[in-house]
């Protein structure tokens, strides 16, 4: 059973546009929701993370929106750039760190010039 | 660069063999977690080590085992390799309870 569901599977955005990736979860015990960026042949890199006591967190061009009642969270990438082309994973866990993170299936983002 | 290094970067093994993968954690970190990432999938949690003890385990059989050493580096051992064990194995290190950083992974191919 997939603990974290992620959509879309792939996304193509024009340079300068907004990329939006959505995730949903069922386990209300989840307390930590990170997003990771992964380039081919590399390990995942932590982009931004949020806890359920806030509804939004912004770091540079990356924003997480969190809806606790709907058990959904999303990543918005503003002013998308070709260098943002990568696979993005949402994840959830009951604790901060890398212990027992449940990952989504990933979204392959392509930003076209 | 995260400071987390894994070795080897690539490995080919035959079904039924045993394999040991290594992870050197970032300086100052005391926790190491291991993940398996099949092609086109998200990583799946194998286990975590904190202060040389297993601190959590995912849904993996006992033939997946690990160690953490006093310098906080870690090994992942897989016995009786199966074709489905072919994957990218990732290690992540952190200070306990803090955000974790992944290494570049070891690509294991079982033939």
Short mmCIF file of C-alpha atoms in Angstrom, two decimals:
data_model
loop_
_atom_site.label_atom_id
_atom_site.label_comp_id
_atom_site.label_asym_id
_atom_site.label_seq_id
_atom_site.Cartn_x
_atom_site.Cartn_y
_atom_site.Cartn_z
CA UNK A 1 0.00 0.00 0.00
CA UNK A 2 1.42 3.35 -1.08
CA UNK A 3 1.59 5.54 2.04
CA UNK A 4 2.23 8.70 0.02
CA UNK A 5 0.60 9.25 -3.38
CA UNK A 6 2.25 11.70 -5.77
CA UNK A 7 1.06 13.29 -9.00
CA UNK A 8 1.66 13.95 -11.79
CA UNK A 9 4.14 11.31 -12.88
CA UNK A 10 5.69 13.74 -15.35
CA UNK A 11 5.42 17.45 -15.95
CA UNK A 12 6.59 19.75 -18.75
CA UNK A 13 6.75 23.47 -18.02
CA UNK A 14 7.97 26.44 -20.00
CA UNK A 15 10.89 28.43 -18.62
CA UNK A 16 9.56 31.07 -16.26
CA UNK A 17 6.38 29.13 -15.52
CA UNK A 18 5.13 27.61 -12.27
CA UNK A 19 5.62 23.88 -11.63
CA UNK A 20 3.15 22.28 -9.22
CA UNK A 21 3.49 18.78 -7.79
CA UNK A 22 0.91 17.30 -5.45
CA UNK A 23 1.06 14.65 -2.75
CA UNK A 24 -1.52 13.02 -0.48
CA UNK A 25 -1.14 10.85 2.60
CA UNK A 26 -3.35 8.80 4.89
CA UNK A 27 -1.38 8.34 8.11
CA UNK A 28 -2.27 11.20 10.46
CA UNK A 29 0.75 10.34 12.61
CA UNK A 30 3.04 11.76 9.92
CA UNK A 31 4.73 14.84 11.32
CA UNK A 32 7.44 15.72 8.84
CA UNK A 33 7.02 16.31 5.11
CA UNK A 34 10.19 16.88 3.06
CA UNK A 35 10.66 17.33 -0.65
CA UNK A 36 13.70 15.96 -2.44
CA UNK A 37 15.23 16.74 -5.83
CA UNK A 38 17.13 13.99 -7.63
CA UNK A 39 19.27 14.30 -10.74
CA UNK A 40 20.17 11.20 -12.79
CA UNK A 41 22.92 9.19 -11.14
CA UNK A 42 22.76 11.20 -7.92
CA UNK A 43 21.21 10.72 -4.52
CA UNK A 44 18.15 12.75 -3.46
CA UNK A 45 18.90 16.25 -2.17
CA UNK A 46 16.66 17.86 0.44
CA UNK A 47 14.94 20.92 -1.00
CA UNK A 48 12.51 22.07 1.65
CA UNK A 49 10.50 20.50 4.45
CA UNK A 50 7.42 21.38 6.47
CA UNK A 51 5.64 20.32 9.65
CA UNK A 52 1.82 20.21 9.90
CA UNK A 53 1.62 23.18 12.28
CA UNK A 54 2.17 25.60 9.37
CA UNK A 55 0.21 25.90 6.13
CA UNK A 56 2.97 27.27 3.93
CA UNK A 57 6.74 27.49 3.84
CA UNK A 58 8.78 29.35 1.27
CA UNK A 59 12.48 29.11 0.49
CA UNK A 60 13.58 31.08 -2.54
CA UNK A 61 11.61 29.90 -5.57
CA UNK A 62 10.31 26.81 -3.75
CA UNK A 63 7.09 26.84 -1.69
CA UNK A 64 5.34 24.02 0.15
CA UNK A 65 1.61 24.38 0.72
CA UNK A 66 0.14 22.11 3.38
CA UNK A 67 -3.53 21.25 3.95
CA UNK A 68 -3.80 19.21 7.13
CA UNK A 69 -7.55 18.59 6.94
CA UNK A 70 -7.29 17.29 3.38
CA UNK A 71 -4.06 15.41 4.14
CA UNK A 72 -2.43 16.94 1.10
CA UNK A 73 0.68 18.95 0.43
CA UNK A 74 2.22 20.39 -2.68
CA UNK A 75 5.44 21.85 -4.04
CA UNK A 76 5.36 24.99 -6.14
CA UNK A 77 8.43 25.99 -8.13
CA UNK A 78 8.15 29.60 -9.24
CA UNK A 79 9.99 30.97 -12.27
CA UNK A 80 10.98 27.43 -13.31
CA UNK A 81 14.39 27.14 -14.98
CA UNK A 82 15.91 24.45 -17.22
CA UNK A 83 18.30 23.65 -14.37
CA UNK A 84 15.27 22.60 -12.31
CA UNK A 85 14.72 19.66 -14.68
CA UNK A 86 14.98 16.66 -12.35
CA UNK A 87 12.84 14.11 -10.53
CA UNK A 88 11.07 15.40 -7.45
CA UNK A 89 9.95 13.22 -4.56
CA UNK A 90 7.66 14.08 -1.71
CA UNK A 91 8.02 12.09 1.48
CA UNK A 92 6.49 11.77 4.93
CA UNK A 93 7.57 10.45 8.29
CA UNK A 94 6.63 10.53 11.94
CA UNK A 95 9.95 12.18 12.77
CA UNK A 96 12.51 14.58 11.33
CA UNK A 97 15.44 13.02 9.56
CA UNK A 98 15.72 9.93 7.42
CA UNK A 99 14.18 7.36 9.75
CA UNK A 100 11.37 5.51 8.04
CA UNK A 101 10.62 8.09 5.36
CA UNK A 102 7.79 7.06 3.03
CA UNK A 103 8.47 8.42 -0.44
CA UNK A 104 6.07 9.16 -3.27
CA UNK A 105 6.69 7.63 -6.67
CA UNK A 106 8.32 10.76 -8.08
CA UNK A 107 7.57 13.44 -10.66
CA UNK A 108 9.89 13.93 -13.60
CA UNK A 109 9.97 17.66 -14.31
CA UNK A 110 11.20 19.00 -17.62
CA UNK A 111 11.56 22.76 -18.04
CA UNK A 112 11.83 23.76 -21.69
CA UNK A 113 13.59 26.99 -22.70
CA UNK B 1 28.28 17.78 -2.06
CA UNK B 2 26.74 16.38 1.12
CA UNK B 3 29.84 14.86 2.69
CA UNK B 4 28.21 11.42 2.65
CA UNK B 5 30.26 8.99 0.59
CA UNK B 6 29.27 5.52 -0.55
CA UNK B 7 31.37 2.76 -2.02
CA UNK B 8 31.51 1.19 -4.46
CA UNK B 9 29.56 3.33 -6.95
CA UNK B 10 28.66 0.35 -9.13
CA UNK B 11 28.65 -3.37 -8.50
CA UNK B 12 27.62 -6.48 -10.41
CA UNK B 13 26.89 -9.69 -8.50
CA UNK B 14 25.50 -13.10 -9.35
CA UNK B 15 22.25 -14.39 -7.91
CA UNK B 16 22.86 -16.20 -4.60
CA UNK B 17 26.00 -14.24 -3.75
CA UNK B 18 26.50 -11.88 -0.84
CA UNK B 19 27.33 -8.18 -1.05
CA UNK B 20 28.57 -5.49 1.34
CA UNK B 21 27.98 -1.81 0.67
CA UNK B 22 29.70 0.94 2.64
CA UNK B 23 28.73 4.42 3.76
CA UNK B 24 30.86 7.08 5.35
CA UNK B 25 28.65 9.57 7.15
CA UNK B 26 29.08 13.32 7.19
CA UNK B 27 31.38 14.63 9.91
CA UNK B 28 29.49 15.16 13.16
CA UNK B 29 26.57 12.92 12.20
CA UNK B 30 25.66 9.96 14.40
CA UNK B 31 22.78 8.36 12.48
CA UNK B 32 22.78 6.43 9.22
CA UNK B 33 19.73 5.26 7.27
CA UNK B 34 19.70 2.94 4.27
CA UNK B 35 17.24 3.01 1.40
CA UNK B 36 16.64 0.89 -1.70
CA UNK B 37 15.55 2.69 -4.86
CA UNK B 38 14.35 0.52 -7.72
CA UNK B 39 14.47 2.01 -11.20
CA UNK B 40 11.73 4.60 -11.67
CA UNK B 41 10.54 4.34 -8.06
CA UNK B 42 10.91 6.30 -4.86
CA UNK B 43 13.39 5.11 -2.23
CA UNK B 44 12.17 2.51 0.28
CA UNK B 45 13.41 2.50 3.87
CA UNK B 46 15.52 -0.52 4.82
CA UNK B 47 16.77 0.41 8.32
CA UNK B 48 18.42 3.04 10.44
CA UNK B 49 21.39 2.84 12.81
CA UNK B 50 21.92 5.19 15.73
CA UNK B 51 24.88 4.83 18.08
CA UNK B 52 25.69 1.42 16.61
CA UNK B 53 22.21 0.00 17.26
CA UNK B 54 19.39 -0.66 14.78
CA UNK B 55 16.82 2.05 15.43
CA UNK B 56 14.09 1.17 12.97
CA UNK B 57 13.49 -1.25 10.13
CA UNK B 58 11.31 -1.25 7.04
CA UNK B 59 9.65 -4.17 5.33
CA UNK B 60 12.80 -6.00 4.26
CA UNK B 61 13.71 -9.65 4.99
CA UNK B 62 16.46 -10.62 7.49
CA UNK B 63 18.93 -11.28 4.67
CA UNK B 64 19.30 -7.49 4.65
CA UNK B 65 21.49 -6.64 7.64
CA UNK B 66 23.69 -3.79 8.71
CA UNK B 67 26.33 -2.48 11.02
CA UNK B 68 27.35 0.89 12.33
CA UNK B 69 30.89 1.43 13.56
CA UNK B 70 32.18 3.66 16.39
CA UNK B 71 33.11 6.33 13.84
CA UNK B 72 29.44 6.21 12.68
CA UNK B 73 30.24 4.79 9.26
CA UNK B 74 27.98 1.94 8.23
CA UNK B 75 27.70 -1.21 6.15
CA UNK B 76 24.71 -2.79 4.45
CA UNK B 77 24.99 -6.53 3.86
CA UNK B 78 22.68 -8.50 1.62
CA UNK B 79 22.85 -12.30 1.57
CA UNK B 80 21.47 -14.72 -1.01
CA UNK B 81 21.06 -12.04 -3.65
CA UNK B 82 17.97 -12.15 -5.83
CA UNK B 83 17.40 -10.52 -9.21
CA UNK B 84 14.89 -8.12 -7.60
CA UNK B 85 17.65 -6.78 -5.34
CA UNK B 86 19.01 -4.90 -8.36
CA UNK B 87 18.59 -1.24 -7.38
CA UNK B 88 20.30 1.95 -6.28
CA UNK B 89 21.17 1.68 -2.58
CA UNK B 90 21.24 4.99 -0.79
CA UNK B 91 22.59 5.93 2.57
CA UNK B 92 21.63 9.09 4.44
CA UNK B 93 23.35 10.52 7.47
CA UNK B 94 22.17 12.98 10.08
CA UNK B 95 22.52 14.12 13.61
CA UNK B 96 19.76 12.18 15.36
CA UNK B 97 16.40 13.86 14.81
CA UNK B 98 17.78 16.40 12.39
CA UNK B 99 17.52 16.68 8.62
CA UNK B 100 19.37 14.02 6.71
CA UNK B 101 21.66 14.13 3.69
CA UNK B 102 21.93 11.38 1.10
CA UNK B 103 25.01 10.00 -0.57
CA UNK B 104 25.22 9.41 -4.32
CA UNK B 105 24.29 5.76 -3.96
CA UNK B 106 25.64 2.37 -5.01
CA UNK B 107 24.13 0.87 -8.16
CA UNK B 108 23.83 -2.90 -7.60
CA UNK B 109 23.05 -5.18 -10.51
CA UNK B 110 22.27 -8.83 -9.83
CA UNK B 111 22.57 -11.17 -12.81
#
